[in-house]
Short mmCIF file of C-alpha atoms in Angstrom, two decimals:
data_model
loop_
_atom_site.label_atom_id
_atom_site.label_comp_id
_atom_site.label_asym_id
_atom_site.label_seq_id
_atom_site.Cartn_x
_atom_site.Cartn_y
_atom_site.Cartn_z
CA UNK Q 1 0.00 0.00 0.00
CA UNK Q 2 1.16 3.48 -0.80
CA UNK Q 3 0.29 6.73 0.94
CA UNK Q 4 -1.21 9.49 -1.20
CA UNK Q 5 -2.40 12.97 -0.26
CA UNK Q 6 -5.81 14.07 -1.41
CA UNK Q 7 -4.01 16.93 -3.20
CA UNK Q 8 -2.15 14.36 -5.32
CA UNK Q 9 -5.49 12.93 -6.48
CA UNK Q 10 -6.69 16.45 -7.29
CA UNK Q 11 -3.55 17.10 -9.33
CA UNK Q 12 -4.23 13.95 -11.37
CA UNK Q 13 -7.91 14.82 -11.91
CA UNK Q 14 -7.26 18.23 -13.46
CA UNK Q 15 -5.79 16.97 -16.77
CA UNK Q 16 -8.90 14.83 -17.27
CA UNK Q 17 -11.17 17.88 -17.17
CA UNK Q 18 -11.87 20.16 -20.07
CA UNK Q 19 -10.62 23.74 -19.87
CA UNK Q 20 -13.97 25.16 -18.74
CA UNK Q 21 -14.29 22.58 -15.95
CA UNK Q 22 -10.71 23.17 -14.77
CA UNK Q 23 -11.44 26.82 -14.16
CA UNK Q 24 -14.85 26.10 -12.64
CA UNK Q 25 -13.70 23.82 -9.78
CA UNK Q 26 -11.46 24.70 -6.87
CA UNK Q 27 -8.99 22.22 -5.46
CA UNK Q 28 -11.26 21.86 -2.43
CA UNK Q 29 -14.22 20.86 -4.60
CA UNK Q 30 -12.14 18.34 -6.49
CA UNK Q 31 -10.83 17.00 -3.16
CA UNK Q 32 -14.40 16.18 -2.13
CA UNK Q 33 -14.89 14.33 -5.41
CA UNK Q 34 -11.69 12.38 -4.74
CA UNK Q 35 -13.08 11.41 -1.34
CA UNK Q 36 -16.24 10.23 -3.11
CA UNK Q 37 -13.97 8.08 -5.27
CA UNK Q 38 -12.30 6.64 -2.20
CA UNK Q 39 -15.70 5.81 -0.69
CA UNK Q 40 -16.63 4.13 -3.98
CA UNK Q 41 -13.43 2.09 -3.80
CA UNK Q 42 -14.20 1.11 -0.20
CA UNK Q 43 -17.69 -0.05 -1.16
CA UNK Q 44 -16.58 -2.02 -4.23
CA UNK Q 45 -13.38 -3.34 -2.62
CA UNK Q 46 -13.89 -3.58 1.16
CA UNK Q 47 -10.45 -5.20 1.43
CA UNK Q 48 -8.92 -1.88 0.33
CA UNK Q 49 -9.59 -0.54 3.84
CA UNK Q 50 -7.25 -3.01 5.52
CA UNK Q 51 -3.58 -2.35 6.33
CA UNK Q 52 -0.83 -4.82 5.48
CA UNK Q 53 -1.00 -6.22 9.02
CA UNK Q 54 -4.70 -7.05 8.59
CA UNK Q 55 -6.06 -4.23 10.76
CA UNK Q 56 -8.92 -2.09 9.53
CA UNK Q 57 -7.86 1.41 8.49
CA UNK Q 58 -10.91 3.33 9.67
CA UNK Q 59 -10.33 6.53 7.72
CA UNK Q 60 -11.96 9.70 9.04
CA UNK Q 61 -11.62 12.51 6.53
CA UNK Q 62 -11.14 16.06 7.89
CA UNK Q 63 -13.89 18.56 7.21
CA UNK Q 64 -11.70 21.65 6.74
CA UNK Q 65 -10.70 21.99 3.08
CA UNK Q 66 -7.03 22.81 3.70
CA UNK Q 67 -6.72 19.83 6.08
CA UNK Q 68 -8.48 17.59 3.56
CA UNK Q 69 -6.07 18.50 0.76
CA UNK Q 70 -3.09 17.63 2.97
CA UNK Q 71 -4.69 14.44 4.33
CA UNK Q 72 -3.01 11.15 3.36
CA UNK Q 73 -4.68 7.84 2.64
CA UNK Q 74 -3.12 4.46 2.05
CA UNK Q 75 -4.39 2.45 -0.90
CA UNK Q 76 -2.96 -0.08 -3.28
CA UNK Q 77 -1.36 1.66 -6.25
CA UNK Q 78 -3.47 -0.35 -8.70
CA UNK Q 79 -6.66 1.42 -7.52
CA UNK Q 80 -5.31 4.97 -7.59
CA UNK Q 81 -6.33 5.60 -11.19
CA UNK Q 82 -9.86 4.40 -10.43
CA UNK Q 83 -10.21 7.05 -7.71
CA UNK Q 84 -8.95 9.69 -10.14
CA UNK Q 85 -11.39 8.59 -12.87
CA UNK Q 86 -14.27 8.59 -10.41
CA UNK Q 87 -13.43 12.09 -9.17
CA UNK Q 88 -13.20 13.40 -12.75
CA UNK Q 89 -16.55 11.79 -13.54
CA UNK Q 90 -18.15 13.53 -10.55
CA UNK Q 91 -16.79 16.87 -11.74
CA UNK Q 92 -18.19 16.34 -15.23
CA UNK Q 93 -21.57 15.35 -13.79
CA UNK Q 94 -21.84 18.50 -11.72
CA UNK Q 95 -24.15 20.95 -13.45
CA UNK Q 96 -24.30 18.90 -16.63
CA UNK Q 97 -26.34 20.65 -19.28
CA UNK Q 98 -25.01 18.85 -22.34
CA UNK Q 99 -24.86 15.25 -23.41
CA UNK Q 100 -21.12 15.34 -24.17
CA UNK Q 101 -20.16 15.93 -20.54
CA UNK Q 102 -22.74 13.41 -19.36
CA UNK Q 103 -21.32 10.78 -21.72
CA UNK Q 104 -17.79 11.63 -20.58
CA UNK Q 105 -18.84 11.29 -16.93
CA UNK Q 106 -20.42 7.91 -17.61
CA UNK Q 107 -17.34 6.73 -19.48
CA UNK Q 108 -15.01 7.83 -16.66
CA UNK Q 109 -17.18 6.07 -14.07
CA UNK Q 110 -17.09 2.89 -16.13
CA UNK Q 111 -13.29 3.15 -16.30
CA UNK Q 112 -13.15 3.67 -12.53
CA UNK Q 113 -15.29 0.60 -11.88
CA UNK Q 114 -13.14 -1.42 -14.28
CA UNK Q 115 -10.04 -0.46 -12.30
CA UNK Q 116 -11.74 -1.31 -8.99
CA UNK Q 117 -12.89 -4.68 -10.39
CA UNK Q 118 -9.38 -5.72 -11.41
#
């Protein structure tokens, strides 16, 4: 398992967003979408919440945005991209008024679930 900050997920989400979406969302908003991705991972892969020694890593995310961005989580490297895809999908879903962004969001969610399933 590797430790990642929420900010590192945010940094990886930004290139997946179109230019308009990149300027629309703050790092704090994208951090909350990354947390949503982590919760999705935890629900699809409950084993992802366990440390190497077999103990449950009961993650409690901070509520303050600056603390959230600096917060570290430990996950297997193979699921990192799934969290990033899920967060990008959530951003594209937010305020969707066109079918292109909706289709992109659905595609990114499918990619995230494919990563979590592997």
